[in-house]
Coordinates of C-alpha atoms in Angstrom, one line a residue:
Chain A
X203 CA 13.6 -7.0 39.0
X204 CA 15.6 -10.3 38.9
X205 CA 14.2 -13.6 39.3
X206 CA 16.1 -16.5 39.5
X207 CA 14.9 -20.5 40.0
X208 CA 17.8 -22.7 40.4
X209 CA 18.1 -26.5 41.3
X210 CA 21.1 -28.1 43.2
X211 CA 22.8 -31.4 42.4
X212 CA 20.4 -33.2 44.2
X213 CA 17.2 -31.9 42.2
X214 CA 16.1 -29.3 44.6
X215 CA 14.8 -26.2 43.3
X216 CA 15.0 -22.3 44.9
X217 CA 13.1 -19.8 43.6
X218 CA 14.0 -16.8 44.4
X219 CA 13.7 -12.3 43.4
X220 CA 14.5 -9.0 44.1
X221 CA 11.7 -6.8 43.8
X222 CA 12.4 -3.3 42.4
X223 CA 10.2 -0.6 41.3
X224 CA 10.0 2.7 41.1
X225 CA 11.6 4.4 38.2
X226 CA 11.3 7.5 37.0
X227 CA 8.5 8.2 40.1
X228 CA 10.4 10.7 42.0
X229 CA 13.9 11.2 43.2
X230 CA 14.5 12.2 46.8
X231 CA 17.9 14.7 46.3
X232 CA 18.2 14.3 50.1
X233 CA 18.1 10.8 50.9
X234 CA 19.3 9.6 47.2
X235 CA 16.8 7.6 46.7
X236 CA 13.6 7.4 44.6
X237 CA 10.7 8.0 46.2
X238 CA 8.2 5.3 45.5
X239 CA 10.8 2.5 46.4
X240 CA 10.7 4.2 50.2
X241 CA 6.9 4.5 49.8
X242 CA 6.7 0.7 48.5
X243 CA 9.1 -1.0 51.2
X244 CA 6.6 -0.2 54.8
X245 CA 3.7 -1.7 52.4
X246 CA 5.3 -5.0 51.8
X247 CA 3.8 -7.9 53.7
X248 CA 4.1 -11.7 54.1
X249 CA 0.4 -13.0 53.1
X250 CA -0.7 -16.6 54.3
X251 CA -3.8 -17.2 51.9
X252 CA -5.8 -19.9 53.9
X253 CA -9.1 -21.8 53.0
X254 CA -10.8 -24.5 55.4
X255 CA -7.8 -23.3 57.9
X256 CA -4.9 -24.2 55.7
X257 CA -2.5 -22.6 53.8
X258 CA -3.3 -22.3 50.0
X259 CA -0.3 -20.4 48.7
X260 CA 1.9 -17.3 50.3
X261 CA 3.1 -14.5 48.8
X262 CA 5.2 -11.2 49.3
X263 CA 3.2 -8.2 48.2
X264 CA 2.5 -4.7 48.8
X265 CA -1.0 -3.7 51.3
X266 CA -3.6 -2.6 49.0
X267 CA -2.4 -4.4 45.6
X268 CA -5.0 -7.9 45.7
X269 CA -2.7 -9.2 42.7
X270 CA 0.2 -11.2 43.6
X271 CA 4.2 -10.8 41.7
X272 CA 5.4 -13.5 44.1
X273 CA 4.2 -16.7 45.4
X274 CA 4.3 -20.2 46.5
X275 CA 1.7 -22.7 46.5
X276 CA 3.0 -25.1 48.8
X277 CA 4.0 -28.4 47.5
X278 CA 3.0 -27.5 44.2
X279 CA 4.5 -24.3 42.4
X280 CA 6.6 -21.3 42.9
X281 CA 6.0 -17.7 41.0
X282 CA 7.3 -14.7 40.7
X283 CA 6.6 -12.2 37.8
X284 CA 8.9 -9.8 36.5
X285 CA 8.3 -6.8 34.1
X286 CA 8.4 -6.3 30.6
X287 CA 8.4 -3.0 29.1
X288 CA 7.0 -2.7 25.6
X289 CA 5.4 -0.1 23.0
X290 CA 2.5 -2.4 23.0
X291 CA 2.0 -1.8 26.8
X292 CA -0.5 -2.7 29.6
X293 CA -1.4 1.2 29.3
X294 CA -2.9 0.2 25.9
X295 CA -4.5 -3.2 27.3
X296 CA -6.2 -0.4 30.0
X297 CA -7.3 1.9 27.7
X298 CA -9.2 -1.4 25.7
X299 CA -10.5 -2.3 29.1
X300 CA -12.2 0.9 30.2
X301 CA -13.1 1.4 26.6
X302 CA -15.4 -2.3 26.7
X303 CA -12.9 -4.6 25.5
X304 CA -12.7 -7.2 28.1
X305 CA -11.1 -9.9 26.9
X306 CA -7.8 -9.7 28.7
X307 CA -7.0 -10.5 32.3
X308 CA -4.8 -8.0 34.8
X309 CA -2.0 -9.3 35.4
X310 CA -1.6 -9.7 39.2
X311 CA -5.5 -11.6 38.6
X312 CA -4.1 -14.3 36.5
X313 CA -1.1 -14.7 38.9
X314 CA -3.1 -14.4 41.5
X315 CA -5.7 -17.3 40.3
X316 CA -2.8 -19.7 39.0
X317 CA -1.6 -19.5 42.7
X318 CA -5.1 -20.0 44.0
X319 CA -6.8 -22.8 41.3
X320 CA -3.7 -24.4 39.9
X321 CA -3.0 -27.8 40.8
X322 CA 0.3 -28.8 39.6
X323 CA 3.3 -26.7 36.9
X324 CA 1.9 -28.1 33.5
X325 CA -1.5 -26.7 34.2
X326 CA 0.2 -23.1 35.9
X327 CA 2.4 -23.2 32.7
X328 CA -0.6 -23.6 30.2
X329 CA -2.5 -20.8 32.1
X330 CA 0.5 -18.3 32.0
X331 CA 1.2 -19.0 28.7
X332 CA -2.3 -19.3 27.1
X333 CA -4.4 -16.5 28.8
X334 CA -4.6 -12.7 27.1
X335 CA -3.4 -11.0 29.2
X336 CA -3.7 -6.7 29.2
X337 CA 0.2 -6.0 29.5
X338 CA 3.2 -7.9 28.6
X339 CA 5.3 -9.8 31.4
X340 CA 7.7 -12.1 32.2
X341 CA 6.9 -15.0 34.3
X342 CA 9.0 -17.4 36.4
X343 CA 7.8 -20.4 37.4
X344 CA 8.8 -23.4 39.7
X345 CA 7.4 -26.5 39.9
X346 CA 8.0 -29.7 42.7
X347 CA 10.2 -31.7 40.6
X348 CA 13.4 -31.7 39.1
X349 CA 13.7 -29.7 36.1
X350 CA 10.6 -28.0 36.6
X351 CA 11.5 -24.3 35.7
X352 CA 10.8 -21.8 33.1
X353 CA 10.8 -18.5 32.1
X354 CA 7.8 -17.1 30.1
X355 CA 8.2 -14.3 28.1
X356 CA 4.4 -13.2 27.0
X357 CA 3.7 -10.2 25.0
X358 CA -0.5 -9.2 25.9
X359 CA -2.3 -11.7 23.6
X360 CA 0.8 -14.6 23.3
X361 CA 3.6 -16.5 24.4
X362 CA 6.7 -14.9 22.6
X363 CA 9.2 -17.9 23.9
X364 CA 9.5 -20.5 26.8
X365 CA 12.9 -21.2 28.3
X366 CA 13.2 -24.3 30.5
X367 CA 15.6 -25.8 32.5
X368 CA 17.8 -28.2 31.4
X369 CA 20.9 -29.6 33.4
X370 CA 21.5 -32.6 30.5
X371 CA 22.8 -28.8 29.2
X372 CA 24.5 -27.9 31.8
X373 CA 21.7 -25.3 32.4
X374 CA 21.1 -25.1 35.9
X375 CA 19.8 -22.2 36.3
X376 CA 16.8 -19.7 34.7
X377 CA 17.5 -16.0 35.0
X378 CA 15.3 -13.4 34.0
X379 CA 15.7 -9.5 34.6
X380 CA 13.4 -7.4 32.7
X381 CA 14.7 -8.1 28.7
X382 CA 14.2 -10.5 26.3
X383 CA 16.6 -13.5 27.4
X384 CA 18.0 -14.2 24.0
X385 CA 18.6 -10.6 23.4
X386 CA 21.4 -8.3 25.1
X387 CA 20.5 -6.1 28.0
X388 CA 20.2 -2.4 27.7
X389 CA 23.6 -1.7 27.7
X390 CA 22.7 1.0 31.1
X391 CA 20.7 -1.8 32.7
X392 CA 22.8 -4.9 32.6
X393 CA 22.0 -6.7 35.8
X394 CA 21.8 -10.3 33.9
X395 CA 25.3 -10.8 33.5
X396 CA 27.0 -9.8 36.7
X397 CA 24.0 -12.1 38.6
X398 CA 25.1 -15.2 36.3
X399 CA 28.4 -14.3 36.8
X400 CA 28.0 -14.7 40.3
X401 CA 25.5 -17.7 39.7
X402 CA 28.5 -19.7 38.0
X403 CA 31.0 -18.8 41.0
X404 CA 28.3 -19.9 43.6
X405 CA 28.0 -23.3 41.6
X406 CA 25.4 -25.4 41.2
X407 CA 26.9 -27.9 43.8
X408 CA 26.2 -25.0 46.6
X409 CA 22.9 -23.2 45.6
X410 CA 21.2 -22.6 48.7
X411 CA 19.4 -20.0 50.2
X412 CA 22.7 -18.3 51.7
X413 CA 24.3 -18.4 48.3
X414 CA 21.3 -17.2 46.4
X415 CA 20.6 -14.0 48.8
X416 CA 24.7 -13.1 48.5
X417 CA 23.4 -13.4 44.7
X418 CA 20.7 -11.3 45.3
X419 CA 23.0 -8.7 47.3
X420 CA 25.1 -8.2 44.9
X421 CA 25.7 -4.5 42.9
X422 CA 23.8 -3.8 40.7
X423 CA 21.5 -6.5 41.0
X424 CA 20.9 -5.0 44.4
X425 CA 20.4 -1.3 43.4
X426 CA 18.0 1.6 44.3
X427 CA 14.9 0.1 43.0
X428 CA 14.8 -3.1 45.1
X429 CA 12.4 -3.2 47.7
X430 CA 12.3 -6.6 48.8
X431 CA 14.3 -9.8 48.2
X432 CA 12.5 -13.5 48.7
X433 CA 13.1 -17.3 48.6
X434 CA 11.2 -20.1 48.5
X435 CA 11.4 -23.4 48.0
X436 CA 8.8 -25.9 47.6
X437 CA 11.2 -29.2 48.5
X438 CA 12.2 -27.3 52.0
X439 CA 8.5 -25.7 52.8
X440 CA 10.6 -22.3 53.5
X441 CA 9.2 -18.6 52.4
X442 CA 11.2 -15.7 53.7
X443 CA 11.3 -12.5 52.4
X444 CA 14.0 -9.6 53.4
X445 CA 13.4 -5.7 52.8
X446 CA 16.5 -3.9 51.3
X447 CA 18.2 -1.1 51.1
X448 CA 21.1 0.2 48.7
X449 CA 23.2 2.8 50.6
X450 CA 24.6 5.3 48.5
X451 CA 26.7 5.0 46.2
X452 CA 24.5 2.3 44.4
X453 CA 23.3 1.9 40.5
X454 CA 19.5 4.0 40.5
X455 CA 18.6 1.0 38.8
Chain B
X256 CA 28.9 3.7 35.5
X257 CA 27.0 0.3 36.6
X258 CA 30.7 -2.0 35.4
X259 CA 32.9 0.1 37.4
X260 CA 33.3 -0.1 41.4
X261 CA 31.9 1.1 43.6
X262 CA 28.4 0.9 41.8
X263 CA 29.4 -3.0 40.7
X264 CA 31.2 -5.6 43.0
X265 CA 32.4 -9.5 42.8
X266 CA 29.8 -11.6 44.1
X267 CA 29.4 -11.1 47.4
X268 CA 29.6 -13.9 50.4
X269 CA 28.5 -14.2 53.9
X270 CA 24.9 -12.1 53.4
X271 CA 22.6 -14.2 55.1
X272 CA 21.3 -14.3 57.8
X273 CA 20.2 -11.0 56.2
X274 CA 21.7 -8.1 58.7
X275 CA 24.0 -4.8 57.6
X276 CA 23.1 -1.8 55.8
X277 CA 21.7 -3.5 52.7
X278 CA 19.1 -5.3 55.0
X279 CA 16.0 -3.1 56.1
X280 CA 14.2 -5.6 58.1
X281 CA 12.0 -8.5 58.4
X282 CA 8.4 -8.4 56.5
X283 CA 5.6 -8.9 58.8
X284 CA 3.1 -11.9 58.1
X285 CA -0.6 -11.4 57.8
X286 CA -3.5 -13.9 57.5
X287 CA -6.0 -13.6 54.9
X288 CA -9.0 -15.9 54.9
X289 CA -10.8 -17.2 51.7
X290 CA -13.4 -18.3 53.6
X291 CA -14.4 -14.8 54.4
X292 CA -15.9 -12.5 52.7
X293 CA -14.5 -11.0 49.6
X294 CA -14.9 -7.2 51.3
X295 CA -13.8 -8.3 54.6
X296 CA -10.7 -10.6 53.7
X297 CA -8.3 -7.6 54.3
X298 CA -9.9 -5.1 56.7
X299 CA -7.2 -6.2 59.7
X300 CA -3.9 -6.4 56.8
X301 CA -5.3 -2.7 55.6
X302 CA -6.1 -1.2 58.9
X303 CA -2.4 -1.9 59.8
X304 CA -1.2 -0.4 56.9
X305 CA -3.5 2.8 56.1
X306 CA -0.8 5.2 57.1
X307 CA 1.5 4.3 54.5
X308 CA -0.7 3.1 52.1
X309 CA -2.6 6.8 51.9
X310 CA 0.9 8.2 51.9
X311 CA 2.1 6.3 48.9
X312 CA -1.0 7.4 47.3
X313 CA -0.8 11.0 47.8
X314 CA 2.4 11.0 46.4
X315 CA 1.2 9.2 43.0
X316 CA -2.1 11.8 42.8
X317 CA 0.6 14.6 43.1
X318 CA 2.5 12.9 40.2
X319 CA -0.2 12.5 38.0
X320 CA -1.7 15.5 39.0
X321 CA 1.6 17.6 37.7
X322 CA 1.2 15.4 34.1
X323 CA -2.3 15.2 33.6
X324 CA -4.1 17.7 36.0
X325 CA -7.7 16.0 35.4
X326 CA -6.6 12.6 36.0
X327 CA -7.3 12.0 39.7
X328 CA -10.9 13.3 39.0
X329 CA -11.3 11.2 36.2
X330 CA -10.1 7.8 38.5
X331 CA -12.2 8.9 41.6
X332 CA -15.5 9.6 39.7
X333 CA -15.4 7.4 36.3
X334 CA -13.5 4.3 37.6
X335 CA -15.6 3.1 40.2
X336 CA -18.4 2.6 38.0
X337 CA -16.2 -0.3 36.2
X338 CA -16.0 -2.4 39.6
X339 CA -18.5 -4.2 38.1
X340 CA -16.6 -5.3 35.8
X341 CA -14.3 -7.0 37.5
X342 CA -14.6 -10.9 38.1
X343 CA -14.9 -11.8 41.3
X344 CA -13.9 -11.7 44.0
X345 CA -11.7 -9.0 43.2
X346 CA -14.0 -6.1 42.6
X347 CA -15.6 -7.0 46.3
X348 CA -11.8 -7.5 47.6
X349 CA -11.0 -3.4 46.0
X350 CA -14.2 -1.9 47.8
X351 CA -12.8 -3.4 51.2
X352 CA -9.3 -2.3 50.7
X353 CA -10.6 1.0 50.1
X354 CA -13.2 1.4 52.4
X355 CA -10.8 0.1 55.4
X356 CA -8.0 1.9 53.7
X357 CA -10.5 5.5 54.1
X358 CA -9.6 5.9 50.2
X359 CA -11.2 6.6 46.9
X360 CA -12.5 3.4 45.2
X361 CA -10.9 4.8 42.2
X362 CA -7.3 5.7 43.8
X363 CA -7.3 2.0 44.7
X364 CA -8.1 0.8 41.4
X365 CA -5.5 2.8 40.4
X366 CA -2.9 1.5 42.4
X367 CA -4.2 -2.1 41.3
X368 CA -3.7 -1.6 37.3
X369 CA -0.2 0.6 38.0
X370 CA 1.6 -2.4 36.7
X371 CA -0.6 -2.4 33.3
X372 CA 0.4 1.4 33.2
X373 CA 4.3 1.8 33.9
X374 CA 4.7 -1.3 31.7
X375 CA 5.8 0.8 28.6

């Protein structure tokens, strides 16, 4: 995956992913292409959450997974959750789970409930940060302010580091693929540089939703593994999401 | 191979509106109600989706099944006695996904912690 919240010159923020899964589940020789990617992309749906008639929060997701990996509370906060692979896996949270140990939240419940129940980005970013959770992640979070942005990188009972915005730095822009941000890419799976390469030659002055899906479309942060790509931005009440596809010849990953 | 063209490219322009071979189409919009009840919230989302969704699942039973050959009876007759466990309304939400869906409770439970699995 690669998530990616940026804010233009004039203190706008888009949020925006490409959703990829699917390694190492089958590869289809014919097609080139793995197998639960094509399975994924007919299941992924545009949800409008409503209470008392209104819209509580959207989110892109797949038909028969109740969790949500990315959303927007309209107004409020933006979301998207990317994955973090670690020895001390959700696999291990399950095991505790089935096993009695219950103290530890699924992941797509806790994003899932920050969409639903939190009110502003302090209190999302307290719940994301605080709650045990049963597998490590990586979450991305947008507020409705200027400089509201951050990258949480949680292992399953803590918050390993929180990276925020900050354009006094000249950092305009959070980026997060599926390492550890102040760490170097596997060296097979580097999709962080070429996508902030491109961010810098976008510039902040012309972050948009055009510039951020030519971002997004981009080899190999598009690759064989992405199944959707969305945007959203709280300041211009838009949610659009795209499927993809990554004709041969394309990174599997 | 990922640095070197044609599986890496400069930044691409001129994208969006989304159309070409990299784009697959639009995704659909569905309502879900809050106000409804948890095991009826996504009956019509579901019933619009059942093909696929029992397609996707097949395939992950015939994964697991070629590494662990007792795993899909373990998930459709030990799982489902841990819905319980579940705070609500998500337990509620599961038994209506996979009773529209025509699926094991325990195949959508699956489906639902595959993140907590695959994250290693």
């Amino acid at each position: 995956c690669t998530s990616v919240v940026a804010q233009d010159t004039s203190g706008k923020l888009f949020h925006a992913r490409n959703l990829d899964f699917g390694l190492f589940l089958g590869w289809d020789v014919k097609n080139n292409s793995w197998i639960v990617s094509e399975l994924l992309k007919p299941l992924v749906v545009n949800v409008n959450f409503q209470r008392n008639n209104k819209t509580a929060f959207m989110s892109t997701s797949f038909a028969g997974y109740i969790g949500m990996l990315t959303g927007m509370k309209p107004g409020v906060l933006t979301l998207t959750m990317n994955e973090r692979f670690s020895l001390d896996g959700g696999y291990i949270g399950i095991l505790e789970w089935i096993l009695g140990k219950r103290h530890g939240v699924w992941m797509g419940f806790l994003t899932r409930s920050v969409l639903e129940n939190a009110t502003s980005y302090d209190e999302a970013k307290d719940l994301l940060s605080k709650t045990e959770m049963l597998a490590p992640a990586y979450f991305i979070l947008g507020g409705n302010k200027p400089g509201q942005a951050c990258v949480i990188t949680r292992s399953r009972t803590s918050s390993i580091n929180f990276w925020e915005l900050d354009t006094q730095k000249g950092e305009w822009y959070v980026l997060e693929t599926n390492y550890d941000h102040w760490k170097p890419p596997l060296v097979i799976d580097n999709r962080r540089d070429p996508a902030m390469k491109c961010m810098k030659t976008k510039g902040q002055k012309s972050i948009s939703f055009t510039t951020i899906y030519d971002v997004l479309s981009t080899k190999p942060v598009l690759n064989k593994l992405t199944t959707y790509t969305a945007m959203m931005s709280i300041s211009e009440n838009k949610f659009e999401a795209y499927l993809r596809d990554c004709p041969h010849p394309c990174m599997p990953w | 191979a990922q640095d070197v063209p044609p599986y890496t490219e400069d930044c691409r322009s001129g994208t969006y509106p989304p159309s070409g071979p990299t784009f697959k189409g639009k995704v659909q919009w569905y309502t879900v109600n809050l106000d409804q009840p948890p095991y009826e919230r996504w009956q019509k989302l579901i019933s619009d989706k059942k093909a696929p969704l029992n397609e996707l699942i097949q395939h992950i039973k015939n994964l697991a099944k070629a590494i662990f050959p007792n795993l899909i009876d373990i998930v459709d007759n030990k799982l489902p006695f841990l819905i319980g466990k579940l705070p609500s309304p998500f337990g509620e939400e599961m038994k209506g996904v996979a009773d529209a869906a025509g699926l094991p409770l325990g195949e959508i439970m699956l489906f639902n912690i595959f993140y907590e699995v695959f994250s290693v």
